[in-house]
Coordinates of N, CA and C in Angstrom, one line a residue:
X1 N 19.7 -7.9 -1.8 CA 19.5 -6.5 -2.0 C 18.9 -5.9 -0.8
X2 N 19.1 -4.7 -0.5 CA 18.8 -4.0 0.6 C 17.2 -3.9 0.8
X3 N 16.5 -4.3 1.9 CA 15.2 -4.3 2.1 C 14.7 -3.0 2.4
X4 N 15.7 -2.1 2.8 CA 15.3 -0.6 3.2 C 14.9 0.3 2.0
X5 N 14.9 -0.3 0.7 CA 14.4 0.6 -0.3 C 13.1 0.9 -0.3
X6 N 12.6 2.1 -0.8 CA 11.3 2.5 -0.8 C 10.6 1.4 -1.7
X7 N 9.3 1.1 -1.4 CA 8.4 0.0 -1.9 C 8.5 0.2 -3.5
X8 N 8.3 1.3 -4.0 CA 8.2 1.5 -5.4 C 9.5 1.6 -6.1
X9 N 10.6 1.4 -5.6 CA 12.0 1.6 -6.1 C 12.4 0.1 -6.4
X10 N 13.0 -0.1 -7.6 CA 13.7 -1.4 -8.0 C 15.0 -0.9 -8.6
X11 N 16.0 -1.7 -8.3 CA 17.3 -1.4 -8.8 C 17.7 -2.6 -9.8
X12 N 18.1 -2.4 -11.0 CA 18.4 -3.4 -11.9 C 19.7 -3.1 -12.6
X13 N 20.1 -4.2 -13.1 CA 21.5 -4.1 -13.8 C 21.2 -4.4 -15.4
X14 N 21.0 -3.2 -16.2 CA 20.7 -3.5 -17.6 C 21.9 -4.0 -18.4
X15 N 21.7 -4.5 -19.6 CA 22.6 -5.0 -20.5 C 23.4 -3.8 -21.1
X16 N 24.7 -4.0 -21.4 CA 25.3 -2.9 -22.2 C 25.5 -3.2 -23.5
X17 N 25.7 -2.3 -24.4 CA 25.4 -0.8 -24.3 C 24.0 -0.4 -23.7
X18 N 23.9 0.6 -23.1 CA 22.5 1.0 -22.5 C 21.6 1.4 -23.8
X19 N 20.3 1.1 -23.7 CA 19.4 1.6 -24.7 C 19.4 3.2 -24.6
X20 N 18.9 3.8 -25.7 CA 19.0 5.2 -25.8 C 18.3 6.0 -24.5
X21 N 17.2 5.5 -24.2 CA 16.6 6.3 -23.1 C 17.3 6.1 -21.7
X22 N 17.7 4.9 -21.5 CA 18.4 4.7 -20.3 C 19.9 5.4 -20.2
X23 N 20.4 5.4 -21.5 CA 21.8 6.1 -21.7 C 21.6 7.6 -21.4
X24 N 20.4 8.1 -21.8 CA 20.3 9.7 -21.6 C 20.1 9.9 -20.1
X25 N 19.3 9.0 -19.4 CA 19.1 9.1 -18.0 C 20.3 9.0 -17.3
X26 N 21.3 7.9 -17.6 CA 22.4 7.8 -16.9 C 23.4 9.1 -17.1
X27 N 23.3 9.6 -18.4 CA 24.2 10.8 -18.6 C 23.8 12.0 -17.8
X28 N 22.4 12.1 -17.6 CA 21.8 13.2 -16.8 C 22.3 13.1 -15.2
X29 N 22.3 11.8 -15.0 CA 22.7 11.7 -13.5 C 24.2 11.5 -13.2
X30 N 24.9 11.1 -14.2 CA 26.4 10.9 -14.0 C 27.0 11.5 -15.4
X31 N 27.0 12.9 -15.4 CA 27.4 13.5 -16.6 C 29.0 13.2 -16.9
X32 N 29.9 12.9 -15.8 CA 31.2 12.7 -15.9 C 31.7 11.3 -16.5
X33 N 30.5 10.5 -16.6 CA 30.9 9.1 -17.1 C 30.9 9.0 -18.6
X34 N 31.9 8.3 -19.1 CA 32.1 8.1 -20.6 C 31.0 7.0 -21.0
X35 N 29.9 7.5 -21.5 CA 28.8 6.5 -21.8 C 29.1 5.4 -22.8
X36 N 30.0 5.7 -23.6 CA 30.3 4.8 -24.6 C 31.5 3.6 -24.2
X37 N 31.9 3.8 -22.8 CA 33.0 3.0 -22.3 C 32.8 2.4 -21.2
X38 N 31.3 2.2 -20.9 CA 30.9 1.5 -19.6 C 31.2 0.1 -19.6
X39 N 31.6 -0.3 -18.4 CA 31.7 -1.7 -18.1 C 30.7 -2.3 -17.2
X40 N 30.0 -1.6 -16.7 CA 29.0 -2.1 -15.7 C 28.0 -0.8 -15.4
X41 N 26.7 -1.1 -15.3 CA 25.7 -0.1 -14.9 C 24.6 -0.7 -14.0
X42 N 24.1 0.1 -13.0 CA 23.1 -0.3 -12.3 C 22.1 1.0 -12.2
X43 N 20.9 0.8 -12.3 CA 20.0 1.8 -12.5 C 18.8 1.6 -11.3
X44 N 18.5 2.7 -10.7 CA 17.3 2.6 -9.8 C 16.0 3.4 -10.4
X45 N 14.9 2.7 -10.4 CA 13.7 3.0 -11.2 C 12.7 3.1 -10.2
X46 N 11.9 4.3 -10.4 CA 10.7 4.5 -9.6 C 9.7 5.0 -10.5
X47 N 8.5 4.5 -10.6 CA 7.3 5.0 -11.5 C 7.8 5.0 -12.8
X48 N 8.6 4.2 -13.4 CA 9.1 4.2 -14.8 C 10.0 5.1 -15.1
X49 N 10.6 5.9 -14.1 CA 11.6 6.9 -14.3 C 12.9 6.5 -13.5
X50 N 14.0 6.8 -14.3 CA 15.3 6.3 -13.7 C 15.6 7.6 -12.7
X51 N 15.8 7.1 -11.4 CA 16.0 8.1 -10.4 C 17.4 8.0 -9.8
X52 N 18.2 6.9 -10.2 CA 19.6 6.7 -9.8 C 20.4 6.0 -10.7
X53 N 21.8 6.2 -10.7 CA 22.5 5.4 -11.6 C 24.0 5.3 -10.9
X54 N 24.4 3.9 -11.0 CA 25.8 3.8 -10.6 C 26.6 3.1 -11.9
X55 N 27.6 3.8 -12.4 CA 28.3 3.5 -13.6 C 29.8 3.1 -13.4
X56 N 30.2 2.1 -14.1 CA 31.8 1.8 -13.8 C 32.2 1.7 -15.3
X57 N 33.6 2.3 -15.4 CA 34.3 2.0 -16.6 C 35.8 1.8 -16.2
X58 N 36.6 1.6 -17.4 CA 37.9 1.3 -16.9 C 38.6 2.5 -16.4
X59 N 38.9 2.4 -15.1 CA 39.6 3.6 -14.3 C 38.8 4.5 -13.7
X60 N 37.5 4.3 -13.7 CA 36.6 5.1 -12.9 C 35.2 4.7 -12.5
X61 N 34.4 5.5 -11.9 CA 33.2 5.1 -11.5 C 32.3 6.3 -11.1
X62 N 31.1 6.4 -11.1 CA 30.2 7.5 -10.8 C 29.0 6.9 -10.2
X63 N 28.4 7.7 -9.4 CA 27.1 7.3 -8.7 C 26.3 8.6 -8.6
X64 N 25.1 8.7 -9.1 CA 24.1 9.7 -9.0 C 22.8 9.4 -8.6
X65 N 22.1 10.1 -7.6 CA 20.7 9.9 -7.3 C 20.1 11.3 -7.3
X66 N 18.8 11.2 -7.8 CA 18.0 12.5 -7.9 C 17.9 13.1 -6.3
X67 N 18.0 14.3 -6.2 CA 17.9 14.9 -4.8 C 16.9 14.4 -3.9
X68 N 15.8 14.3 -4.3 CA 14.6 13.9 -3.3 C 14.7 12.5 -3.1
X69 N 15.5 11.5 -3.7 CA 15.6 10.3 -3.3 C 16.8 9.9 -2.6
X70 N 17.7 10.9 -2.3 CA 19.0 10.7 -1.6 C 18.7 10.1 -0.1
X71 N 19.7 9.4 0.4 CA 19.5 8.9 1.9 C 18.5 8.0 2.2
X72 N 18.1 7.2 1.1 CA 16.9 6.3 1.4 C 17.4 4.7 1.1
X73 N 18.8 4.7 1.0 CA 19.2 3.3 0.7 C 19.5 2.9 -0.5
X74 N 19.2 3.9 -1.4 CA 19.3 3.7 -3.0 C 20.9 3.7 -3.3
X75 N 21.6 4.7 -2.8 CA 23.0 4.6 -3.2 C 23.7 3.2 -2.9
X76 N 23.3 2.7 -1.6 CA 24.0 1.4 -1.3 C 23.5 0.3 -2.2
X77 N 22.2 0.3 -2.5 CA 21.7 -0.6 -3.4 C 22.3 -0.8 -4.8
X78 N 22.5 0.6 -5.2 CA 23.1 0.7 -6.5 C 24.5 0.3 -6.6
X79 N 25.3 0.6 -5.5 CA 26.7 0.0 -5.4 C 26.9 -1.4 -5.3
X80 N 25.7 -2.0 -4.6 CA 25.8 -3.5 -4.4 C 25.5 -4.1 -5.8
X81 N 24.5 -3.6 -6.6 CA 24.2 -4.3 -7.7 C 25.4 -4.2 -8.9
X82 N 25.9 -2.9 -8.9 CA 26.8 -2.7 -10.0 C 28.1 -3.4 -9.8
X83 N 28.4 -3.7 -8.5 CA 29.5 -4.5 -8.1 C 29.6 -6.0 -8.3
X84 N 28.2 -6.5 -8.7 CA 28.2 -7.9 -9.0 C 28.8 -8.4 -10.3
X85 N 29.5 -9.3 -10.3 CA 30.0 -9.8 -11.7 C 31.2 -9.3 -12.2
X86 N 31.8 -8.4 -11.5 CA 32.8 -7.6 -12.1 C 34.2 -8.4 -11.8

């Protein structure tokens, strides 16, 4: 994983289906994603809050990062993690 991430940010690949709180955060960041049809998900977490999400489903994908966190390597880390094991 990228060492360029801010120290307090971690990127994880949670099991599917997402737990309700994680599902709500992913839907907020990637409203176009069909939450019930996800085939892979990666979430960026800072201070206990979801600040980024990369989601994949049959025929599509979405990436969303909160404005204040963009351009810090989080997008790349999310894409790397969500792509594993597919």
